[in-house]
mmCIF file of C-alpha atoms and ligand atoms in Angstrom:
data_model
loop_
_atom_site.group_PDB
_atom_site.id
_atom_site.type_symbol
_atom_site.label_atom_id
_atom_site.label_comp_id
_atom_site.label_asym_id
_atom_site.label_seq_id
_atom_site.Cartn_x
_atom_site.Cartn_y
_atom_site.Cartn_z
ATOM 1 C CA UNK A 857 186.142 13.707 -3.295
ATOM 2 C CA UNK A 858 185.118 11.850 -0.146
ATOM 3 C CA UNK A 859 188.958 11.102 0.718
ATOM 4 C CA UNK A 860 189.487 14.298 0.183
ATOM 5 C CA UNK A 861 186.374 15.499 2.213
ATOM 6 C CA UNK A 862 187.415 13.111 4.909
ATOM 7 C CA UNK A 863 190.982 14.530 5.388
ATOM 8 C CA UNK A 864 189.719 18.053 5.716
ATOM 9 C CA UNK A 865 187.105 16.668 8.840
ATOM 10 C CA UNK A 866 190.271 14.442 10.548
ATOM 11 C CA UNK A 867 192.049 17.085 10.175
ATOM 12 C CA UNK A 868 189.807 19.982 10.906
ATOM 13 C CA UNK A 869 190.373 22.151 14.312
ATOM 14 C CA UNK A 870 187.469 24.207 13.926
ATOM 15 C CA UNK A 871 183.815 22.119 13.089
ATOM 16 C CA UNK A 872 180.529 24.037 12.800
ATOM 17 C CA UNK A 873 177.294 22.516 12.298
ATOM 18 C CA UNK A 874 174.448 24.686 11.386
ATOM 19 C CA UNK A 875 171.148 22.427 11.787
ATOM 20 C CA UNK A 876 167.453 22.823 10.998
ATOM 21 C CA UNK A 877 164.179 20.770 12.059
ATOM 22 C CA UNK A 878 165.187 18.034 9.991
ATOM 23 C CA UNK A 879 168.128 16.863 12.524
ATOM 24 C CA UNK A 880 165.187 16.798 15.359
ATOM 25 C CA UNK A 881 162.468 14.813 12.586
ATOM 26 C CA UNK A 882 164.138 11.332 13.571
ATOM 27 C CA UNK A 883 162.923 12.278 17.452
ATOM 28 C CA UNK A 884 159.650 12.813 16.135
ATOM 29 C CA UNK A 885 159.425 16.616 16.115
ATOM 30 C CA UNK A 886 157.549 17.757 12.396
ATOM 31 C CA UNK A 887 159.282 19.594 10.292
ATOM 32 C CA UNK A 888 158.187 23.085 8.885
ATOM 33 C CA UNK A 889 158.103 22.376 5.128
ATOM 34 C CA UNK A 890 157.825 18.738 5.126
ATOM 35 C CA UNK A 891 154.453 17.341 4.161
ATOM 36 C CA UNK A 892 154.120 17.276 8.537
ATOM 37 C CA UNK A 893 154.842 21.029 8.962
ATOM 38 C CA UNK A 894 150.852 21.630 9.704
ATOM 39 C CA UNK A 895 149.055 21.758 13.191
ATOM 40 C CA UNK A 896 145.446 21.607 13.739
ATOM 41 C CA UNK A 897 144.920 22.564 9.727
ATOM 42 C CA UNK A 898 147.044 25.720 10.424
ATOM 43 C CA UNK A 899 150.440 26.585 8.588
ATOM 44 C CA UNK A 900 153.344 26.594 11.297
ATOM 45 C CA UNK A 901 154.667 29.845 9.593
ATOM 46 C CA UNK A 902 151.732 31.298 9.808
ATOM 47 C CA UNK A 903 151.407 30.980 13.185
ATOM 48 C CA UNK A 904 155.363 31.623 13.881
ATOM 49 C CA UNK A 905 154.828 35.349 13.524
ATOM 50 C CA UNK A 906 154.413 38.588 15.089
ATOM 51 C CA UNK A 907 151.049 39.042 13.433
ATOM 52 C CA UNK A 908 149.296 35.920 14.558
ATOM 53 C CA UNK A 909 150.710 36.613 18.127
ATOM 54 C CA UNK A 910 149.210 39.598 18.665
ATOM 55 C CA UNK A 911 146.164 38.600 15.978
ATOM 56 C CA UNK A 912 145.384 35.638 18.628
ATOM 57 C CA UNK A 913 147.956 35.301 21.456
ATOM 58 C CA UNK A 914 146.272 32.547 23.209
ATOM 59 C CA UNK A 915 146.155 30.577 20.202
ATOM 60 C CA UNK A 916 149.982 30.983 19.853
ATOM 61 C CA UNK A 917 150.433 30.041 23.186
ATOM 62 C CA UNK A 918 148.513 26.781 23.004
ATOM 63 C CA UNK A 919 150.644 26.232 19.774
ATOM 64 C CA UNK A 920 153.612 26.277 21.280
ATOM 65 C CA UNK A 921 152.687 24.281 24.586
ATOM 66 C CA UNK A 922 151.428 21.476 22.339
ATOM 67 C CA UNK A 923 154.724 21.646 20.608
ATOM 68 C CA UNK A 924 156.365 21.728 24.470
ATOM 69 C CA UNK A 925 154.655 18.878 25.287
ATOM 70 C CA UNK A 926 155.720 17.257 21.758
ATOM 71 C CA UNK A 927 159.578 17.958 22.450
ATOM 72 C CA UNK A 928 159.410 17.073 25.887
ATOM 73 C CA UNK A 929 158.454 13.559 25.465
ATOM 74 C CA UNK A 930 161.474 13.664 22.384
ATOM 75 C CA UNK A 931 164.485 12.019 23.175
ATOM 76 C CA UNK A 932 167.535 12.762 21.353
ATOM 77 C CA UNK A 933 168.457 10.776 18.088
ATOM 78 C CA UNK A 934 171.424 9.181 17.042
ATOM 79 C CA UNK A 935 172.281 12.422 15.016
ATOM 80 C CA UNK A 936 171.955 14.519 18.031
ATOM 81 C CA UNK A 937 174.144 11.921 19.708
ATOM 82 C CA UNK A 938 177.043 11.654 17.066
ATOM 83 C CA UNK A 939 176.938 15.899 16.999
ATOM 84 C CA UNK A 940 177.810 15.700 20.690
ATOM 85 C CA UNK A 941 180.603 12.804 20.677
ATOM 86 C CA UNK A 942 182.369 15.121 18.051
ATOM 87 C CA UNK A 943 183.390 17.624 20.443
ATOM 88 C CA UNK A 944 185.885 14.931 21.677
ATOM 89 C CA UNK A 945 188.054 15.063 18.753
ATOM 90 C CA UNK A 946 187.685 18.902 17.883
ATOM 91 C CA UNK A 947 186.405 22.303 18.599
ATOM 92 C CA UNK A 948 182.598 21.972 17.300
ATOM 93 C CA UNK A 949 180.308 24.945 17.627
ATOM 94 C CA UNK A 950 176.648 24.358 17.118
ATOM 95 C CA UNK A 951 174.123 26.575 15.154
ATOM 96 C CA UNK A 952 170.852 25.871 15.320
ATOM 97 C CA UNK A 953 167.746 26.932 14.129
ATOM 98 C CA UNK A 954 165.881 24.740 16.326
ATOM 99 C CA UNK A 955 164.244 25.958 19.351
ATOM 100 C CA UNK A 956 164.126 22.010 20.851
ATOM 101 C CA UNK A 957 167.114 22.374 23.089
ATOM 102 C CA UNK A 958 167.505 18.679 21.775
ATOM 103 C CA UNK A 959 171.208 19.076 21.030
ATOM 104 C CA UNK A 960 171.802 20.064 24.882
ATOM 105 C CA UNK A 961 170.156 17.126 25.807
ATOM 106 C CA UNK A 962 172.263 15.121 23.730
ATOM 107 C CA UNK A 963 174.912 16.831 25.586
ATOM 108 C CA UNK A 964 176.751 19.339 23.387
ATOM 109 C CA UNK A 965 178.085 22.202 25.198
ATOM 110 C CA UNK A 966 178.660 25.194 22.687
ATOM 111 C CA UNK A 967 175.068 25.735 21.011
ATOM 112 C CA UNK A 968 173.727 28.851 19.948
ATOM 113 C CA UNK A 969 169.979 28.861 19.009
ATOM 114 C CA UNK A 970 169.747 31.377 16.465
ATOM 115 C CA UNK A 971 165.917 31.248 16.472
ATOM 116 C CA UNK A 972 165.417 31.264 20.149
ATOM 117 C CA UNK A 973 164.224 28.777 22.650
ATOM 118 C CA UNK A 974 160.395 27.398 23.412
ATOM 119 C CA UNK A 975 161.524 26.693 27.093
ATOM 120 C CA UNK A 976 162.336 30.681 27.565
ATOM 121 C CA UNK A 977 159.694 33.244 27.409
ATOM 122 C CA UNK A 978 160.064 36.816 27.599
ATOM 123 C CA UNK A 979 157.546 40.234 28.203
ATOM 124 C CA UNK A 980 156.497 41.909 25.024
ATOM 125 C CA UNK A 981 157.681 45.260 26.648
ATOM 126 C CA UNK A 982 159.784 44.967 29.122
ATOM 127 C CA UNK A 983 163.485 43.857 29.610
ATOM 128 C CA UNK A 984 161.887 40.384 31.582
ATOM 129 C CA UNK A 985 163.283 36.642 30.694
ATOM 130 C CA UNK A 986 163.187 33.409 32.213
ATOM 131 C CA UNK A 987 163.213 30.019 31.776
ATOM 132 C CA UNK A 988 159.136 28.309 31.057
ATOM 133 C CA UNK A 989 158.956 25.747 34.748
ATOM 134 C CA UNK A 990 155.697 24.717 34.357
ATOM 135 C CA UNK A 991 152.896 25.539 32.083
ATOM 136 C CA UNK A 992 150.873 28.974 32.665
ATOM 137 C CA UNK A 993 147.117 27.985 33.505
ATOM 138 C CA UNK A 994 145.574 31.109 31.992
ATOM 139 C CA UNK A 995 146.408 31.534 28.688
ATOM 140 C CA UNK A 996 148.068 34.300 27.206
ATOM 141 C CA UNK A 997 150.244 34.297 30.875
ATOM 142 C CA UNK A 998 150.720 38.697 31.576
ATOM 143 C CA UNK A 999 154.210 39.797 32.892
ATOM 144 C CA UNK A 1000 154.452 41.521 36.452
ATOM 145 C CA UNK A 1001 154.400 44.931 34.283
ATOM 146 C CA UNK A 1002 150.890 43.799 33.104
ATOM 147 C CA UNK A 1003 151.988 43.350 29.776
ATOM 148 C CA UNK A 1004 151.227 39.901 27.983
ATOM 149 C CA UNK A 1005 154.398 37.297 27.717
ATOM 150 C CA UNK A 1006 155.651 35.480 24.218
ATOM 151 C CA UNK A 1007 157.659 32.894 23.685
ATOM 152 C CA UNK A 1008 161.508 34.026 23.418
ATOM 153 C CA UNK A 1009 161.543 32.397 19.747
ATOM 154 C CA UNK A 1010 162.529 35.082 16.829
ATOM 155 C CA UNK A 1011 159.237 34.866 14.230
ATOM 156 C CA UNK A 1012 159.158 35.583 11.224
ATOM 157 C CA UNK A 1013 159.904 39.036 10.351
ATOM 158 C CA UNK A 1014 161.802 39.520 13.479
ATOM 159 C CA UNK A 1015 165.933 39.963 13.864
ATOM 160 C CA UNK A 1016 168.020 37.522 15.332
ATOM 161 C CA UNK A 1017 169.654 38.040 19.137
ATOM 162 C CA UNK A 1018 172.300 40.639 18.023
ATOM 163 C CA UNK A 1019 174.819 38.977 20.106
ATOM 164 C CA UNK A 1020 174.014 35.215 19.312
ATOM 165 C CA UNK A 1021 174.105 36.361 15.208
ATOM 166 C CA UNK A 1022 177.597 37.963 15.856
ATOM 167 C CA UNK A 1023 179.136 34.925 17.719
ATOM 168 C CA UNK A 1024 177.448 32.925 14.476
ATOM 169 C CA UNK A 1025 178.918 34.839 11.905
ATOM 170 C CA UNK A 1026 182.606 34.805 13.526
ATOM 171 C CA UNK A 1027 182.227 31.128 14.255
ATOM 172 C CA UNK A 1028 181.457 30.248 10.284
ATOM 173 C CA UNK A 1029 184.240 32.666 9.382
ATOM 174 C CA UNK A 1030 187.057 30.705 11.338
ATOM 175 C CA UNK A 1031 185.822 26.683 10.895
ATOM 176 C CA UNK A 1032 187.851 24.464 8.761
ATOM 177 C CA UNK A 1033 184.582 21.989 8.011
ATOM 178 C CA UNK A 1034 181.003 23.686 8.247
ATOM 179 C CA UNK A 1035 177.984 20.331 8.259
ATOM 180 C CA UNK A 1036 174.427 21.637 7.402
ATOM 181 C CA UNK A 1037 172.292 19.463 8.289
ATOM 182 C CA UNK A 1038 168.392 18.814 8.104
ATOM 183 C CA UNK A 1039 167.697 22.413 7.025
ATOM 184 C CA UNK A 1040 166.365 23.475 3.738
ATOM 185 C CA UNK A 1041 168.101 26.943 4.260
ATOM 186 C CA UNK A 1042 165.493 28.640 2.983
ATOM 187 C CA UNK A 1043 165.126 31.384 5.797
ATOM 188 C CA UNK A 1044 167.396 34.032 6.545
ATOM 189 C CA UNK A 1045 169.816 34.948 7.644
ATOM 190 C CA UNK A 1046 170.597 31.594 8.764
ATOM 191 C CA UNK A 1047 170.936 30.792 5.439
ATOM 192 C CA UNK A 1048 173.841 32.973 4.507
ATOM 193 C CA UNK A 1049 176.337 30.899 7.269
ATOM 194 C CA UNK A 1050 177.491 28.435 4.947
ATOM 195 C CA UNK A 1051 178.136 31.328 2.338
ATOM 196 C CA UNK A 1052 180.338 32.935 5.174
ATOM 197 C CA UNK A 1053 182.340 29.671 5.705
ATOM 198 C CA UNK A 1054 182.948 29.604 1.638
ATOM 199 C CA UNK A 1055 184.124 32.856 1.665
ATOM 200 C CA UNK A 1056 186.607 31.852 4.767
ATOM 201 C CA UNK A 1057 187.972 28.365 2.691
ATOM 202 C CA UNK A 1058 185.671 26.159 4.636
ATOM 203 C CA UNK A 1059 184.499 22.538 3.608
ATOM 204 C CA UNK A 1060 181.403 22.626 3.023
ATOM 205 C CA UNK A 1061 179.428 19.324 3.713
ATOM 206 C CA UNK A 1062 175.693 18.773 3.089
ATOM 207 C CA UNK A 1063 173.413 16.210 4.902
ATOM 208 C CA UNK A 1064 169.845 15.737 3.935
ATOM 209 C CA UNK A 1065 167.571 13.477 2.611
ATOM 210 C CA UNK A 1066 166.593 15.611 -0.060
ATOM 211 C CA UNK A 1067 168.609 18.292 -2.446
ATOM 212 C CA UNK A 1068 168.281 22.413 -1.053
ATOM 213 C CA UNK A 1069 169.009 25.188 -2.935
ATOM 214 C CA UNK A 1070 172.505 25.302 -1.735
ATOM 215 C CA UNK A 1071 173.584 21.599 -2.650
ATOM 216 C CA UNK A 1072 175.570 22.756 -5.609
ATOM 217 C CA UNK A 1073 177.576 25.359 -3.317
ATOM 218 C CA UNK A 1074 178.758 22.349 -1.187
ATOM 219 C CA UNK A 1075 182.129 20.132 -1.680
ATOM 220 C CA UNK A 1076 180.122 16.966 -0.329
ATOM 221 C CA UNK A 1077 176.543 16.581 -0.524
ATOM 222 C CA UNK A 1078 174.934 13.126 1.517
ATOM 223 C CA UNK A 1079 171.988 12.274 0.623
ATOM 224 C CA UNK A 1080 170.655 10.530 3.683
ATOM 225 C CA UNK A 1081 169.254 11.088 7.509
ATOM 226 C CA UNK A 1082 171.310 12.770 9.854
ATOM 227 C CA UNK A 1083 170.703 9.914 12.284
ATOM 228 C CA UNK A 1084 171.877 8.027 9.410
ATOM 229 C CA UNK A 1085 175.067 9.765 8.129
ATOM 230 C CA UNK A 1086 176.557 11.512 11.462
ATOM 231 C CA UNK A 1087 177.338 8.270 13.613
ATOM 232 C CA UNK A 1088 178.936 7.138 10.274
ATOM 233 C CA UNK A 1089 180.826 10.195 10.365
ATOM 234 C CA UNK A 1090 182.203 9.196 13.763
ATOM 235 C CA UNK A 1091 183.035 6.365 13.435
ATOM 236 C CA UNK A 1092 184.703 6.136 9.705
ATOM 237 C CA UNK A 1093 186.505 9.393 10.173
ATOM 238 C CA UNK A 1094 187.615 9.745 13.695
ATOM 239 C CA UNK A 1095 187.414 6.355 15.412
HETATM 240 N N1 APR B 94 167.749 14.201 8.451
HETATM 241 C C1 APR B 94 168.264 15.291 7.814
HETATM 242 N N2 APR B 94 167.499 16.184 7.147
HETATM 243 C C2 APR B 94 166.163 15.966 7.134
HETATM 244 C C3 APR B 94 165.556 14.868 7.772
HETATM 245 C C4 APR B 94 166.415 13.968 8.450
HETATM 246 N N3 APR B 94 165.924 12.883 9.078
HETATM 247 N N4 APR B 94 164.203 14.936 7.563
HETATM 248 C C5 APR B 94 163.981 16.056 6.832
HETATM 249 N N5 APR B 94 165.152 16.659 6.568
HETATM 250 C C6 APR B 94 165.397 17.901 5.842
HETATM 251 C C7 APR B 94 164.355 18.247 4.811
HETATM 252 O O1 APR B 94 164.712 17.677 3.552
HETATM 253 C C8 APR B 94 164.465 19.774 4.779
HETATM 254 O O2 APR B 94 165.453 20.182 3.838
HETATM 255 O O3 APR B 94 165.330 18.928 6.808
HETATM 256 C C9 APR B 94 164.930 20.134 6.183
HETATM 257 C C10 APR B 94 163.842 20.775 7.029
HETATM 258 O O4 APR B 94 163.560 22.018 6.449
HETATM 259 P P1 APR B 94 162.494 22.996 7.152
HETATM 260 O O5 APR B 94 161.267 22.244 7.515
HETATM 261 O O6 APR B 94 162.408 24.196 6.249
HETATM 262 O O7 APR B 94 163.181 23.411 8.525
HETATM 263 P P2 APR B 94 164.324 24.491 8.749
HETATM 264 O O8 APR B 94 165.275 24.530 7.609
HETATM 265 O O9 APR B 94 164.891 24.229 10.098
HETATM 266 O O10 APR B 94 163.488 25.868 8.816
HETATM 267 C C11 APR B 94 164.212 27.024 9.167
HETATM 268 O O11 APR B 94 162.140 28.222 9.355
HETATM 269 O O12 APR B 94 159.999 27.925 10.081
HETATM 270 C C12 APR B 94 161.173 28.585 10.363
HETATM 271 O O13 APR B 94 162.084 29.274 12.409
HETATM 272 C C13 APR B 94 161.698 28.146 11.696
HETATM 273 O O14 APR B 94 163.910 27.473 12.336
HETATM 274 C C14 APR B 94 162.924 27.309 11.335
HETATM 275 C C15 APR B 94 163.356 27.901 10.016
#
């Protein structure tokens, strides 16, 4: 199966990775559902919603600048390296689920962060974006059109960026080799990607420590760290 596996990668144009908070756990960012997906005693997903925005929106806000200040001081892991280094030998498209912006550091060029960004924040009303500089002093920070600003992260309950979604689902229709790795695809729609690729005759290849409720779907399933398994993939397949 792995010769097999390894033929359809060499071989593969078209490469898209769809990656969770597990590819960004060997830079020392928590997961959500690992036994490190708490902060300050509260649930991350319950905090990662509309609800508990508007229930608390400073709180929020101090949640996500702690996790700012957490990702800043990240550096990109050898997973997020290997990732990058791919798109020398093939088209790769990144989907992630990860608002960490890691990957770009790492220096991949064709990301699209289905679940939004915690460097970009937006106005709960109107049409205003733009990139977080620094840190707002008063906490929550109010837009010019004295509404209060959010993160531009999708919470729970919310939709996906229209656009972003689209480009995701006609990316996983056309690869030749999706990777998922470090998510437990457990929230959706995110989770329906690799079903897309299936549906298109990808390869579907699996890499996480532990088993999801996908592994069976997948042609290869690796049972290891992504900062483990990708620079492996580099090197034994392309180089
Ligand atoms: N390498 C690869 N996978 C890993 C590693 C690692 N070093 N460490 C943990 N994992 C795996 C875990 O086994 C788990 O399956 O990463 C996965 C992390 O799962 P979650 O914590 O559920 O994160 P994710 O799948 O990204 O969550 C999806 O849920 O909370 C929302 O919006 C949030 O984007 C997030 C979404």
């Amino acid at each position: 199966m792995f010769e097999l596996v390894k033929n359809k990668l060499k071989n593969a144009k078209k490469i898209v990775i769809v990656t969770g908070a597990g590819i960004s756990q060997e830079s020392g960012i928590p997961t959500f559902r690992g036994k490190d997906g708490l902060w300050r005693n509260y649930d991350a997903m319950k905090l990662a919603t509309i609800d508990a925005f508007y229930d608390d929106p400073k709180l929020v806000w101090e949640w996500y600048a702690e996790r700012r200040t957490n990702i800043f001081s990240a550096i990109p892991n050898a997973g997020h390296i290997a990732i990058a280094q791919l798109e020398k030998y093939c088209d790769v498209v990144i989907l992630t689920q990860n608002i960490d912006g890691l990957h770009q550091r790492a220096g991949s060029n064709n990301v699209l962060e289905l679940h939004g960004s915690i460097v970009r924040i937006k106005c709960t009303v109107c049409d205003f974006v733009d990139d977080l500089i620094n840190e707002f002093n008063n906490l929550p920070p109010m837009c010019k059109c004295g509404n209060i600003l959010r993160p531009d992260v999708v919470w729970f309950g919310e939709s996906l960026p229209q656009d972003v979604w689209e480009k995701a689902l006609i990316h996983s229709s056309s690869c030749d080799v999706m990777i998922i790795a470090g998510t437990s695809l457990v929230v959706s729609p995110a989770n329906t990607l690799p079903i897309f690729a299936k549906e298109n005759d990808a390869t579907l290849i699996e890499v996480n420590p532990e088993e999801t409720i996908m592994s069976k779907d997948m042609d290869l399933t690796i049972r290891d760290t992504s900062a483990n398994v990708m620079p492996n993939l580099i090197t034994e397949i392309f180089e």
